[in-house]
Coordinates of C-alpha atoms and ligand atoms in Angstrom, one line a residue:
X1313 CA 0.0 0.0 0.0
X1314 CA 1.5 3.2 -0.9
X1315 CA 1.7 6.0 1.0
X1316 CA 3.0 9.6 0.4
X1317 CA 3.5 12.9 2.0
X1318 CA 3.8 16.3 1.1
X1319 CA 5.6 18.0 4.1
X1320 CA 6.4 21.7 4.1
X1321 CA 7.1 24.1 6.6
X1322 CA 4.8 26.4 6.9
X1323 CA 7.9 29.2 6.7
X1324 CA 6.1 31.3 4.3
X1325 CA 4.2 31.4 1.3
X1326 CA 4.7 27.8 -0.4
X1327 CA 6.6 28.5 -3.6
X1328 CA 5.6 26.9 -6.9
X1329 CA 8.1 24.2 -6.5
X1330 CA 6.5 23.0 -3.7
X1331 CA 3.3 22.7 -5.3
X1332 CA 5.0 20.4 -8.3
X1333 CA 6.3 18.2 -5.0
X1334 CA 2.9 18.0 -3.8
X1335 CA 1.6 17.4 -7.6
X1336 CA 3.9 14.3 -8.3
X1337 CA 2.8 13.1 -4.6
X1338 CA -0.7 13.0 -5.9
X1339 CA -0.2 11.7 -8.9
X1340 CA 1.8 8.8 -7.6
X1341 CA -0.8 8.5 -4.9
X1342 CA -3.6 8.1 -7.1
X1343 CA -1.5 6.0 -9.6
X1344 CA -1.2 3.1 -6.8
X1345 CA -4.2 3.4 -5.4
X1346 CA -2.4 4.8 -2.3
X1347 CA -3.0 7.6 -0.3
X1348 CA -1.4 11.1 -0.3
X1349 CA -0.9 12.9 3.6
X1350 CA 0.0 16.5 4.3
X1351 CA 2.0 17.0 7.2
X1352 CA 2.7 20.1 8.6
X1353 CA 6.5 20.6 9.2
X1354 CA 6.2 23.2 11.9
X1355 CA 8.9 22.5 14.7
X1356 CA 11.2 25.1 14.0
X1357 CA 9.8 28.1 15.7
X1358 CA 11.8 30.9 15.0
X1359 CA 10.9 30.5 11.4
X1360 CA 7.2 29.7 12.0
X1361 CA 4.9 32.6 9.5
X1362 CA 1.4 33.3 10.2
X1363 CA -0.8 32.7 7.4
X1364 CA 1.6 30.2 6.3
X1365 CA -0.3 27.0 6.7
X1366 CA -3.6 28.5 5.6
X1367 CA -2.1 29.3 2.4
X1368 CA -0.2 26.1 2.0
X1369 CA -4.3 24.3 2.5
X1370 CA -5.8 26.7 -0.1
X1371 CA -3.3 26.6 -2.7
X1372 CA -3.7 22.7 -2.7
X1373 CA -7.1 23.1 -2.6
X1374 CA -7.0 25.8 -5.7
X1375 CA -5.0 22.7 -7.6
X1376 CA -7.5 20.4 -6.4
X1377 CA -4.7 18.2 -4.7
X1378 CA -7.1 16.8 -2.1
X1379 CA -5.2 14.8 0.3
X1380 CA -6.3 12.1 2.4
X1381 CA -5.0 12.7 5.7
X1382 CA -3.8 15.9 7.1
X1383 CA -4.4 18.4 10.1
X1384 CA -7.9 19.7 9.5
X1385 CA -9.7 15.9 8.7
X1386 CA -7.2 14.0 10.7
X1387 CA -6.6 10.6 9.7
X1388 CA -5.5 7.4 11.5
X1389 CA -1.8 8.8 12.0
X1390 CA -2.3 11.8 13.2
X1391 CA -1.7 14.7 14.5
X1392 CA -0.1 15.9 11.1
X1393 CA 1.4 18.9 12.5
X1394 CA 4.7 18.3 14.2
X1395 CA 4.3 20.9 16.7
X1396 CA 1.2 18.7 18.3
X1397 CA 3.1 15.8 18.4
X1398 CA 6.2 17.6 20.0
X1399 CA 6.3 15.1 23.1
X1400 CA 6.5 11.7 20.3
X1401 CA 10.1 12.5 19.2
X1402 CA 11.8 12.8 22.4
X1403 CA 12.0 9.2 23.1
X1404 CA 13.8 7.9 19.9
X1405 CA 16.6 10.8 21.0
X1406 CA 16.4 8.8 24.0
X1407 CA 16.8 5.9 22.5
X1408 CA 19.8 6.9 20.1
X1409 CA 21.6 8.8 22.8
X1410 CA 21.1 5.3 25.2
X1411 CA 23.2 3.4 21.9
X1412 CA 25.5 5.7 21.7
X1413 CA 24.1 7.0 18.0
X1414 CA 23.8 10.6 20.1
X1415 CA 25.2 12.6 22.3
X1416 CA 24.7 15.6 24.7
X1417 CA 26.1 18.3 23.4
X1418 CA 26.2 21.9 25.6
X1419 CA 28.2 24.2 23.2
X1420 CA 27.0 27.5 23.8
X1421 CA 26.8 30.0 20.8
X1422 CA 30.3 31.8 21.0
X1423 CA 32.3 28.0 21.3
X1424 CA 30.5 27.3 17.6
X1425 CA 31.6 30.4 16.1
X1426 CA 34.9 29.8 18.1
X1427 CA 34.8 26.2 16.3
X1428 CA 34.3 28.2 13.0
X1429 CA 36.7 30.0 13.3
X1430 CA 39.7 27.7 13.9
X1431 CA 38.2 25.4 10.7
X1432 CA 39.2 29.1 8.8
X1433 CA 42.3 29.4 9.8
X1434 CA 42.7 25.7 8.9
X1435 CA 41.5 26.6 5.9
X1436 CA 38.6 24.0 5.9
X1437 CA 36.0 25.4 3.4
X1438 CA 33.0 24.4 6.0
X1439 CA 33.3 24.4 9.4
X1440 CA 31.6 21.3 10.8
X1441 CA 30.8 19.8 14.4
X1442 CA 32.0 16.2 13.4
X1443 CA 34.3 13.3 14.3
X1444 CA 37.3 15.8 13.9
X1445 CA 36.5 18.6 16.1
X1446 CA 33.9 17.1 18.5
X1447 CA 36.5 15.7 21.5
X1448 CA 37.8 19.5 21.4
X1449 CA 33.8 20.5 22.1
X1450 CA 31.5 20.3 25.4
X1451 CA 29.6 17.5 25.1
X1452 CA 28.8 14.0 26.4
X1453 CA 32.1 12.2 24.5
X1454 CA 34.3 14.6 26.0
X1455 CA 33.5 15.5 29.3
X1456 CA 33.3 13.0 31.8
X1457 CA 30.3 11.6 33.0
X1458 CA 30.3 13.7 36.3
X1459 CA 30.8 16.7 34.3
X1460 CA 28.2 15.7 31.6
X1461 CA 25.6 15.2 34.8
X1462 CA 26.6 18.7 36.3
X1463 CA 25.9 20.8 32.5
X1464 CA 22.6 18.4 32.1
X1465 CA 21.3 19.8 35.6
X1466 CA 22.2 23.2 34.8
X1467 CA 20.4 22.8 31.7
X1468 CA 22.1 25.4 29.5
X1469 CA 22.7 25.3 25.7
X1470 CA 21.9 21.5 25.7
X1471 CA 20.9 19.8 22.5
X1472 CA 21.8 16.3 21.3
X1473 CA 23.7 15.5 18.5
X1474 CA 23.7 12.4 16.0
X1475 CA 27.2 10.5 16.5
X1476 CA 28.1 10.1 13.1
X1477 CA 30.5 7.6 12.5
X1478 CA 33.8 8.7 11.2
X1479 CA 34.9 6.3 8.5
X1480 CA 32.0 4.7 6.3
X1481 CA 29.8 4.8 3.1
X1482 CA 26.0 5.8 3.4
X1483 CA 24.8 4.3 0.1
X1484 CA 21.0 4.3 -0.7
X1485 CA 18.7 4.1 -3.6
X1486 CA 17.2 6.9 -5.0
X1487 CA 14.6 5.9 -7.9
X1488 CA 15.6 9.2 -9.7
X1489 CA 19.9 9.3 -9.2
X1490 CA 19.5 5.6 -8.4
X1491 CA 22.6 4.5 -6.2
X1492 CA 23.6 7.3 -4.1
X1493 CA 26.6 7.4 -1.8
X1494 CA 27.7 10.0 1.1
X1495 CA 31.0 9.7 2.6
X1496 CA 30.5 10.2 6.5
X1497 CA 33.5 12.3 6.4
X1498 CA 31.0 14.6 4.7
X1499 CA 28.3 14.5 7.4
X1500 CA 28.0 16.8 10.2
X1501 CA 26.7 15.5 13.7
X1502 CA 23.7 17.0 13.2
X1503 CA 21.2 18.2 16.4
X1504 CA 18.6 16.4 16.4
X1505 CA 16.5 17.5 19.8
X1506 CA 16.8 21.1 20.8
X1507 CA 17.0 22.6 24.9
X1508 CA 13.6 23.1 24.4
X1509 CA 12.6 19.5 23.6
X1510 CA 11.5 20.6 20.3
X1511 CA 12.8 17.9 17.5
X1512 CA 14.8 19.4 14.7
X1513 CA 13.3 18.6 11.0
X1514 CA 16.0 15.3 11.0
X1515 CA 14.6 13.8 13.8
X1516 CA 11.3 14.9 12.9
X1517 CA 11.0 13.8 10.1
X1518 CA 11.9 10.2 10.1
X1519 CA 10.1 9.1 13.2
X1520 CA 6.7 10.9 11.4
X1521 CA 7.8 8.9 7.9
X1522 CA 8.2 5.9 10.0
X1523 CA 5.0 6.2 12.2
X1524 CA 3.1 7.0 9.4
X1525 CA 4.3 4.1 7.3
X1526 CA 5.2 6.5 4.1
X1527 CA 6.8 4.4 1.8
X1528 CA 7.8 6.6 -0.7
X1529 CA 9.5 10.2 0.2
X1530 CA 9.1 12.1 -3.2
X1531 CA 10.8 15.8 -2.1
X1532 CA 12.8 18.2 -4.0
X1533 CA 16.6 17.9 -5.0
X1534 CA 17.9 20.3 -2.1
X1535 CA 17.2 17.1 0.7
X1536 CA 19.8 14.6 -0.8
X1537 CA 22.3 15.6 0.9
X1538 CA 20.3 15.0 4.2
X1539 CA 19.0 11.5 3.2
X1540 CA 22.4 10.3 4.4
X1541 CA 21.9 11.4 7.7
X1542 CA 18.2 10.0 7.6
X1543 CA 19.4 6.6 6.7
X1544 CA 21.7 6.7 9.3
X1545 CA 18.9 7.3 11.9
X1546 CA 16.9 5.0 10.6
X1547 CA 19.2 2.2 10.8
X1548 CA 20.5 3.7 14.4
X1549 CA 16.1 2.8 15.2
X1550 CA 16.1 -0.1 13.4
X1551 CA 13.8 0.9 11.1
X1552 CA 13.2 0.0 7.3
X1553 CA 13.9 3.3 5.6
X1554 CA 11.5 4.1 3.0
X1555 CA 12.2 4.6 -1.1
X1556 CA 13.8 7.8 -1.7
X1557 CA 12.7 9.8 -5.1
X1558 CA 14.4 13.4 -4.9
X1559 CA 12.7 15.7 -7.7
X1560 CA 15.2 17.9 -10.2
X1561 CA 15.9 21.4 -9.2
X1562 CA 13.7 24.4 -10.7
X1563 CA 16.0 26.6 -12.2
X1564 CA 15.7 30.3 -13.7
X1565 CA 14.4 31.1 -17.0
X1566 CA 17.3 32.7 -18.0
X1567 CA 21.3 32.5 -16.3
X1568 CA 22.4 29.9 -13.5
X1569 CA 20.7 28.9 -10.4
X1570 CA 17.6 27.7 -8.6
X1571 CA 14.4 30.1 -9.2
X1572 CA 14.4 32.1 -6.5
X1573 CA 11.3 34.2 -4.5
X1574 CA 12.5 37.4 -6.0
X1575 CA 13.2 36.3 -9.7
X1576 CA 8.8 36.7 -10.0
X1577 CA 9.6 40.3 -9.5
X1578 CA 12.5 40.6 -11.4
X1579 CA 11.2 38.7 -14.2
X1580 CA 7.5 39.8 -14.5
X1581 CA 5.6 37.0 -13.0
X1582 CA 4.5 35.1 -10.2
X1583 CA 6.4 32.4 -9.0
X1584 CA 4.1 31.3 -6.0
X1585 CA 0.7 29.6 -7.0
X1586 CA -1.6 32.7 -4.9
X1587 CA -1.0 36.5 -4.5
X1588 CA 0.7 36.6 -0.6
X1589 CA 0.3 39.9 1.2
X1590 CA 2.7 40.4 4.3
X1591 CA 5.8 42.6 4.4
X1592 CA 6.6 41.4 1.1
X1593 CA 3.4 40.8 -2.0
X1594 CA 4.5 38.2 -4.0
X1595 CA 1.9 37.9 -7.0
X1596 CA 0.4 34.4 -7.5
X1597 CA -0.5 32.4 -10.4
X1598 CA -4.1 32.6 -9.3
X1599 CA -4.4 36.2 -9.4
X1600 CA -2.5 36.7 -12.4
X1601 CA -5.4 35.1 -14.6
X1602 CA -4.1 31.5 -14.6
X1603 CA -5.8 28.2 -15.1
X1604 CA -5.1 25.8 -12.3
X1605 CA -5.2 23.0 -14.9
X1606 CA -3.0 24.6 -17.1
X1607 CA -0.1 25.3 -14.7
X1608 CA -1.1 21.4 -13.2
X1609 CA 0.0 20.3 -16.8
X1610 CA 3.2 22.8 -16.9
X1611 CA 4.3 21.7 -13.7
X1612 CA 3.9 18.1 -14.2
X1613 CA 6.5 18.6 -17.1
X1614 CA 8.7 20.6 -15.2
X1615 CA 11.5 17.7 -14.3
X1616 CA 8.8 14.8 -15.9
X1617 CA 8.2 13.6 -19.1
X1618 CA 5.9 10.9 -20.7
X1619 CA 8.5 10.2 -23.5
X1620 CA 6.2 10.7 -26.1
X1621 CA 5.1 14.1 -28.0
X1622 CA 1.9 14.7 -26.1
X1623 CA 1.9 17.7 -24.0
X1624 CA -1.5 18.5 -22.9
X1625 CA -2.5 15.8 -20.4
X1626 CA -5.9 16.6 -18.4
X1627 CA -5.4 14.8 -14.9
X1628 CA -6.7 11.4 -15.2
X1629 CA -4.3 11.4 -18.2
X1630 CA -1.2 12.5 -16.0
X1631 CA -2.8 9.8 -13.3
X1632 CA -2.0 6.9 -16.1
X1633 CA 1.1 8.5 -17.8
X1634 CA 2.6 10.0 -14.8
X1635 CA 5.8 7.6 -13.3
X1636 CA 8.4 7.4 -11.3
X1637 CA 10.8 6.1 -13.0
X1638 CA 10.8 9.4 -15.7
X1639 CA 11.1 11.7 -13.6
X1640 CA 14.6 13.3 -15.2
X1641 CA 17.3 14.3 -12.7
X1642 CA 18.9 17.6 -14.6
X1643 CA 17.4 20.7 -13.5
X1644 CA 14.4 22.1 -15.4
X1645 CA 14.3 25.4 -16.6
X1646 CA 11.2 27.3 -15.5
X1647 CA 9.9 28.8 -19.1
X1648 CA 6.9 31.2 -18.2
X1649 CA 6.5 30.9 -21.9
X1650 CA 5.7 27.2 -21.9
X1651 CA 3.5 28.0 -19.3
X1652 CA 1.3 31.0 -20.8
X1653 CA 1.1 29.0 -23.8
X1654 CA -0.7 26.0 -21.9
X1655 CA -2.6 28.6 -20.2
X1656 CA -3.8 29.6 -23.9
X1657 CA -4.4 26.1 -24.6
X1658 CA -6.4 25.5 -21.6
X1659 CA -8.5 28.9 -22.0
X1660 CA -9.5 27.8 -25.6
X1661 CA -10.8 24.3 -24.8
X1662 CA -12.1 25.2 -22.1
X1663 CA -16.2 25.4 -21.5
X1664 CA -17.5 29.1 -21.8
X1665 CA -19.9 28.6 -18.6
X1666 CA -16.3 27.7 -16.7
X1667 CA -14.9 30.7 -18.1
X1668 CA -17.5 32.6 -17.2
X1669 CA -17.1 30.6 -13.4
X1670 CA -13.9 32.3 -13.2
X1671 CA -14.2 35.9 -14.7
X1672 CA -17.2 37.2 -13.1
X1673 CA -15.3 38.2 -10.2
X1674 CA -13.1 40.2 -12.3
X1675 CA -15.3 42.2 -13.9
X1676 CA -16.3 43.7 -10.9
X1677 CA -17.1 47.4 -12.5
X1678 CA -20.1 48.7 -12.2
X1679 CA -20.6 49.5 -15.5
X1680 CA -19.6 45.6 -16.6
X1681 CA -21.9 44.6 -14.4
X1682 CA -25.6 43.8 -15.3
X1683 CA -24.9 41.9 -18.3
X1684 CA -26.6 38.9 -19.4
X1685 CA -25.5 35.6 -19.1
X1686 CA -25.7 35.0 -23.0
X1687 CA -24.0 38.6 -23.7
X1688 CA -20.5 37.2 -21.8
X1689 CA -20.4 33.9 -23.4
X1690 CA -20.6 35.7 -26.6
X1691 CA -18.3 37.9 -25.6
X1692 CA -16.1 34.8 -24.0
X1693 CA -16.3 32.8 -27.3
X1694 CA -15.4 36.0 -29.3
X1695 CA -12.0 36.8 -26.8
X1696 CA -11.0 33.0 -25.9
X1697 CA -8.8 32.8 -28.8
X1698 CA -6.9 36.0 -28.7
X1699 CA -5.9 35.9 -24.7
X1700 CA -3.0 34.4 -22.8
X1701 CA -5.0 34.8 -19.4
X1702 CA -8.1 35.0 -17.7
X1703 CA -7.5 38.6 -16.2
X1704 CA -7.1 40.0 -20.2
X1705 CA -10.3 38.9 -21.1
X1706 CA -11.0 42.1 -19.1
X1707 CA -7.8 44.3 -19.6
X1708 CA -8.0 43.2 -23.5
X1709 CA -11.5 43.0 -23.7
X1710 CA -12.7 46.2 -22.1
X1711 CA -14.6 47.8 -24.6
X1712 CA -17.4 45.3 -24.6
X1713 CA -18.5 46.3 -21.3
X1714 CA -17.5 50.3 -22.1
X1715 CA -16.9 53.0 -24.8
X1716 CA -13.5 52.0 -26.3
X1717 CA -10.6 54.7 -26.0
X1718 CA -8.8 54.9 -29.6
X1719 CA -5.8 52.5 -29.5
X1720 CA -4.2 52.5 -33.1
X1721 CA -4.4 55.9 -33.6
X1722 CA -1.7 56.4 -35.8
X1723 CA -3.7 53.7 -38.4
X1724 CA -6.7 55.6 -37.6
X1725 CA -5.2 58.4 -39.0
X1726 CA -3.4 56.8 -42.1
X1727 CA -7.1 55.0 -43.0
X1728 CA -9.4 58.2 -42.1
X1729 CA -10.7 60.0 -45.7
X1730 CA -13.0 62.6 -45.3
X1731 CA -14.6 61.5 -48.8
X1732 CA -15.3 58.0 -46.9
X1733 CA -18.1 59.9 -44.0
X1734 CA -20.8 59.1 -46.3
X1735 CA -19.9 56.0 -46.4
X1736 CA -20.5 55.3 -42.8
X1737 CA -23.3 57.3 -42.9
X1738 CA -25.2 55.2 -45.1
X1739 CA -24.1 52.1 -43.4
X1740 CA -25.6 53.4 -40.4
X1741 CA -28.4 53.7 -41.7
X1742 CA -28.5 50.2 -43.5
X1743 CA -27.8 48.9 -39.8
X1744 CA -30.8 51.2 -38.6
X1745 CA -33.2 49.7 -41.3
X1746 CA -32.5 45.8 -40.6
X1747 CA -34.5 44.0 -38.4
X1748 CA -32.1 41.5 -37.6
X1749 CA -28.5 42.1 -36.3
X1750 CA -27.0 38.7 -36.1
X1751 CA -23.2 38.5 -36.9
X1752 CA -24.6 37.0 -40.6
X1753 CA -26.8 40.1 -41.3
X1754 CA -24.1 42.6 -40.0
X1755 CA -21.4 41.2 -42.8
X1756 CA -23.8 41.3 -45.2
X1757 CA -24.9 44.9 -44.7
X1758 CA -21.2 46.1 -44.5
X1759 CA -19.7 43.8 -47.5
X1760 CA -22.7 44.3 -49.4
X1761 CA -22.3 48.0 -48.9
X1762 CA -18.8 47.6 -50.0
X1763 CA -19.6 45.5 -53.4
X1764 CA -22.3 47.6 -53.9
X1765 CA -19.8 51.1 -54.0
X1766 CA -17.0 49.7 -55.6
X1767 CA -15.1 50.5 -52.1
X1768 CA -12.0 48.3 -51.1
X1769 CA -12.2 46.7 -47.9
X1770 CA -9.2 48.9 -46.6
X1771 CA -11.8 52.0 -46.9
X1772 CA -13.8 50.4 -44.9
X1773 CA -13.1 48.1 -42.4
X1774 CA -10.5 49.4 -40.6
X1775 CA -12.2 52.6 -39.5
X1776 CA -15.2 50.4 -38.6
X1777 CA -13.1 48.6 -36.4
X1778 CA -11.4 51.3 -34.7
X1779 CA -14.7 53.2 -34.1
X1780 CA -16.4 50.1 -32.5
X1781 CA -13.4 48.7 -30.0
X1782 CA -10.7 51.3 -30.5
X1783 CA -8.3 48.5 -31.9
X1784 CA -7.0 46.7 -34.7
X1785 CA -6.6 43.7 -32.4
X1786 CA -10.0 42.9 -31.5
X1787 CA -12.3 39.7 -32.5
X1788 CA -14.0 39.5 -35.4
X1789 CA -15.8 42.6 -36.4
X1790 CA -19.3 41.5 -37.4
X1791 CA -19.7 38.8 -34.5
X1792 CA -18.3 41.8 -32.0
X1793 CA -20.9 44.3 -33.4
X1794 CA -23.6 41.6 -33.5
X1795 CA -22.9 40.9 -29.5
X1796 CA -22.8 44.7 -28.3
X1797 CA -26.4 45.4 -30.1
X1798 CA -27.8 47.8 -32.9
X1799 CA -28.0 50.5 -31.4
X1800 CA -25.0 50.1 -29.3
X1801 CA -22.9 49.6 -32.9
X1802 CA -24.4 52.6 -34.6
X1803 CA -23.9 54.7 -31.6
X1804 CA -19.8 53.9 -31.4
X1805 CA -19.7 54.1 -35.3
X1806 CA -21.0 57.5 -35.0
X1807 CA -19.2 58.6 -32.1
X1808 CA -16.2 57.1 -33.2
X1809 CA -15.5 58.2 -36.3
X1810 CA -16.1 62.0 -34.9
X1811 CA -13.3 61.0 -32.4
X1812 CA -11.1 59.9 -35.6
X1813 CA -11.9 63.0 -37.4
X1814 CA -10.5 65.1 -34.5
X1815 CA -7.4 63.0 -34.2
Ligands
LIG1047 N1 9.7 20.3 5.7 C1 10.6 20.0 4.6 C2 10.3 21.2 3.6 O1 9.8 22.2 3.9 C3 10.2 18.7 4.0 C4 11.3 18.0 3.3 C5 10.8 16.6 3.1 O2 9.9 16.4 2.3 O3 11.4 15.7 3.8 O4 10.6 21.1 2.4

């Protein structure tokens, strides 16, 4: 039976590379038949965020990652946030310390930074508390047991430490590098259980994987390094670690380096799934118009590919495609392109009444309000097509709900004849005599006109459609002036081309 975890700490908002951790946990979830747990990773105070959790519960829930367990439902393994099960971890230090896997340790803050300082000046490149420097520290090993019992009852600056062995190979299996190996030479003896009895994420973490029976640990690329220490605990308990898949690092769209919180800013879009508001406003997928399906589909192929040439994969297609095995260990470049263009994708084959779901709250302006139903799906089916987001149906769109402001001047000028106002005149008042106004009609009135006059379309259309949205860029013409009504078109034709004429 396979069970998963998405695990973050709720340190601030979660960034989109968390929510492609917790995507490939569902999907391998659902793939087995297995279940998929949030756990809230919340032991390290001093880094704890307000608001962090919350937003961590409704961006799955925007994504529609539903998990099975977690700290609002509960769940047979519960608690799922650390903090609540602070008194739990405290007995496996216990138990490492009584082997001899751990030790006290009572360093206080100026003996580290002394520590760091002498692996400077001898020139190490990191300074670490390990088999090297730890007899020349203040801890259990050291001291003697009298003077170990004398700092214990004091109670200052204790924490206990893993004892990581000084001469030895940590190989594992990870299904993405496959056989991974850590020199202990490279390991520091890491705390495990702070003064304050809280565990540290190590120690944390393994006895929760462990008590909650997760047999897969899918988490991003910047935990290998600490899988070696994890094994390590878990052979110290006796336990059967679980399978280790480590996910590909996300890195900038352009340059070196892991995407960072600030390249959204830098680069001109969000790089957290919803808009967070603190000290700092990060903007969010969400708010920036996109479909939760479509960034679903970019994210699955950020670091995963089916190996075939189909891109667009709704989710029960992911579900069946989606596996373990191709998940690609080189970095993947996070291409905003890629992602607007499935966003595009998505928006066009997408159900108008869904559209219309989404962008009602958007067009919030009084004067876009108190339209029909039928008027914005025509107006939804006429804009689908030419938009890379939800929010420019409105910022594109505008001048269906309101008079349009003249755009392409400059072709507005080049196309303007004074010898043409008849013209438009007369199709005015063609428009005025028609009983019906469908999109059909209105083409026939204005090319019919056009045949009829021995005009060129250039004469014509352009200044039509500058005068009814302001912009050569708009839908097509006849179905736009069709949707905005008779009267509605003759009035902008009219007041539009007296706009154009004082350009
Ligand atoms: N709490 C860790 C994080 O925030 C979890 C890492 C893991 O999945 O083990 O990413």
């Amino acid at each position: 039976m396979v069970r998963v975890r998405f695990a973050p700490s709720p340190t601030g908002p979660l960034h989109i590379g968390g929510v492609r951790t917790a995507l490939y946990n569902y999907l391998f979830a659902k793939k087995m038949g297995g279940s998929f747990i949030l756990r809230i990773e919340d032991t390290d105070r001093t880094r704890y965020v307000p608001g962090a959790e919350d937003y961590i519960i409704e961006a799955l829930d925007w994504f529609g990652l539903e998990t099975d367990e977690n700290p609002i439902k509960g769940g047979d393994y519960g608690p799922y946030r650390q903090s609540e099960r602070k008194d739990l971890y405290k007995q496996y230090a216990m138990k490492m310390l009584e082997d001899g896997n751990a030790y006290y340790a009572f360093d206080s803050a100026e003996d580290l930074e002394r520590m760091r300082e002498e692996a400077k000046e001898n020139g190490k490149h990191v300074a670490k508390y390990d088999a090297t420097v730890r007899m020349q520290m203040k801890n259990s090993l050291s001291l003697s047991t009298e003077e170990t019992a004398a700092l214990l009852e004091k109670g200052e600056n204790v924490v206990v430490r893993l004892n990581i062995p000084s001469d030895r190979r940590i190989g594992f299996k990870d299904i993405v590098r496959d056989e991974v190996s850590f020199d202990t030479k490279e390991l520091d003896d890491k705390v495990i259980l702070k003064g304050d009895g809280m565990p540290t994420y190590h120690l944390a973490n393994i006895v929760d994987d462990h008590l909650m029976e997760i047999t897969h640990v899918i988490r991003g690329e910047e935990w290998l390094s600490s899988t070696a220490h994890h094994i390590l605990m878990y052979e110290f308990m006796g336990w059967e670690p679980p399978q280790f898949v480590h996910l590909p690092l996300i890195l900038k769209p352009v340059g070196q380096g892991k995407l960072s919180k600030r390249d959204g800013a830098k680069f001109g879009f969000p790089v957290f799934p919803l808009e967070w508001k603190a000290e700092e406003t990060y903007a969010g997928f969400r708010e920036d118009g996109f479909d939760k399906d479509a960034i679903k589909n970019f994210l699955a192929f950020l670091g995963w590919n089916p190996g075939t040439e189909q891109e667009m994969f709704n989710m029960e297609d992911l579900i069946a495609a989606f596996s373990l095995e191709k998940i690609v260990k080189s970095g993947a470049r996070f291409d905003i392109d890629k992602a607007k263009w499935f966003n595009q994708q998505y928006i066009i084959a997408k159900d108008n009444a869904e559209i219309a779901e989404v962008i009602k709250p958007l067009l919030q302006n009084a004067s876009y309000m108190g339209h029909s139903d039928s008027f914005i799906l025509g107006f939804i089916e006429l804009m689908k097509e030419r938009v890379e987001s939800y929010n420019e149906f409105v910022s594109k769109g505008y001048y269906f709900f309101e008079k349009p402001r003249i755009e392409d001047e400059k072709i507005a000028r080049k196309k303007w004849k004074d010898e043409n106002e008849l013209h438009f005149t007369a199709i005015r008042t063609q428009m005025a005599e028609s009983s019906s106004f469908d999109s059909d009609t209105v083409q026939g009135i204005i090319k019919g006109y056009i045949g009829d006059n021995g005009l060129s379309f250039g004469a014509i259309l352009p200044i039509l459609r500058i005068a009814i949205s302001g912009t050569m860029k708009g839908p097509d013409i006849f179905g736009m002036m069709s949707l905005l009504g008779k009267e509605e078109s003759i009035d902008r034709l009219h007041a539009g081309i007296e706009k154009i004429k004082a350009l």
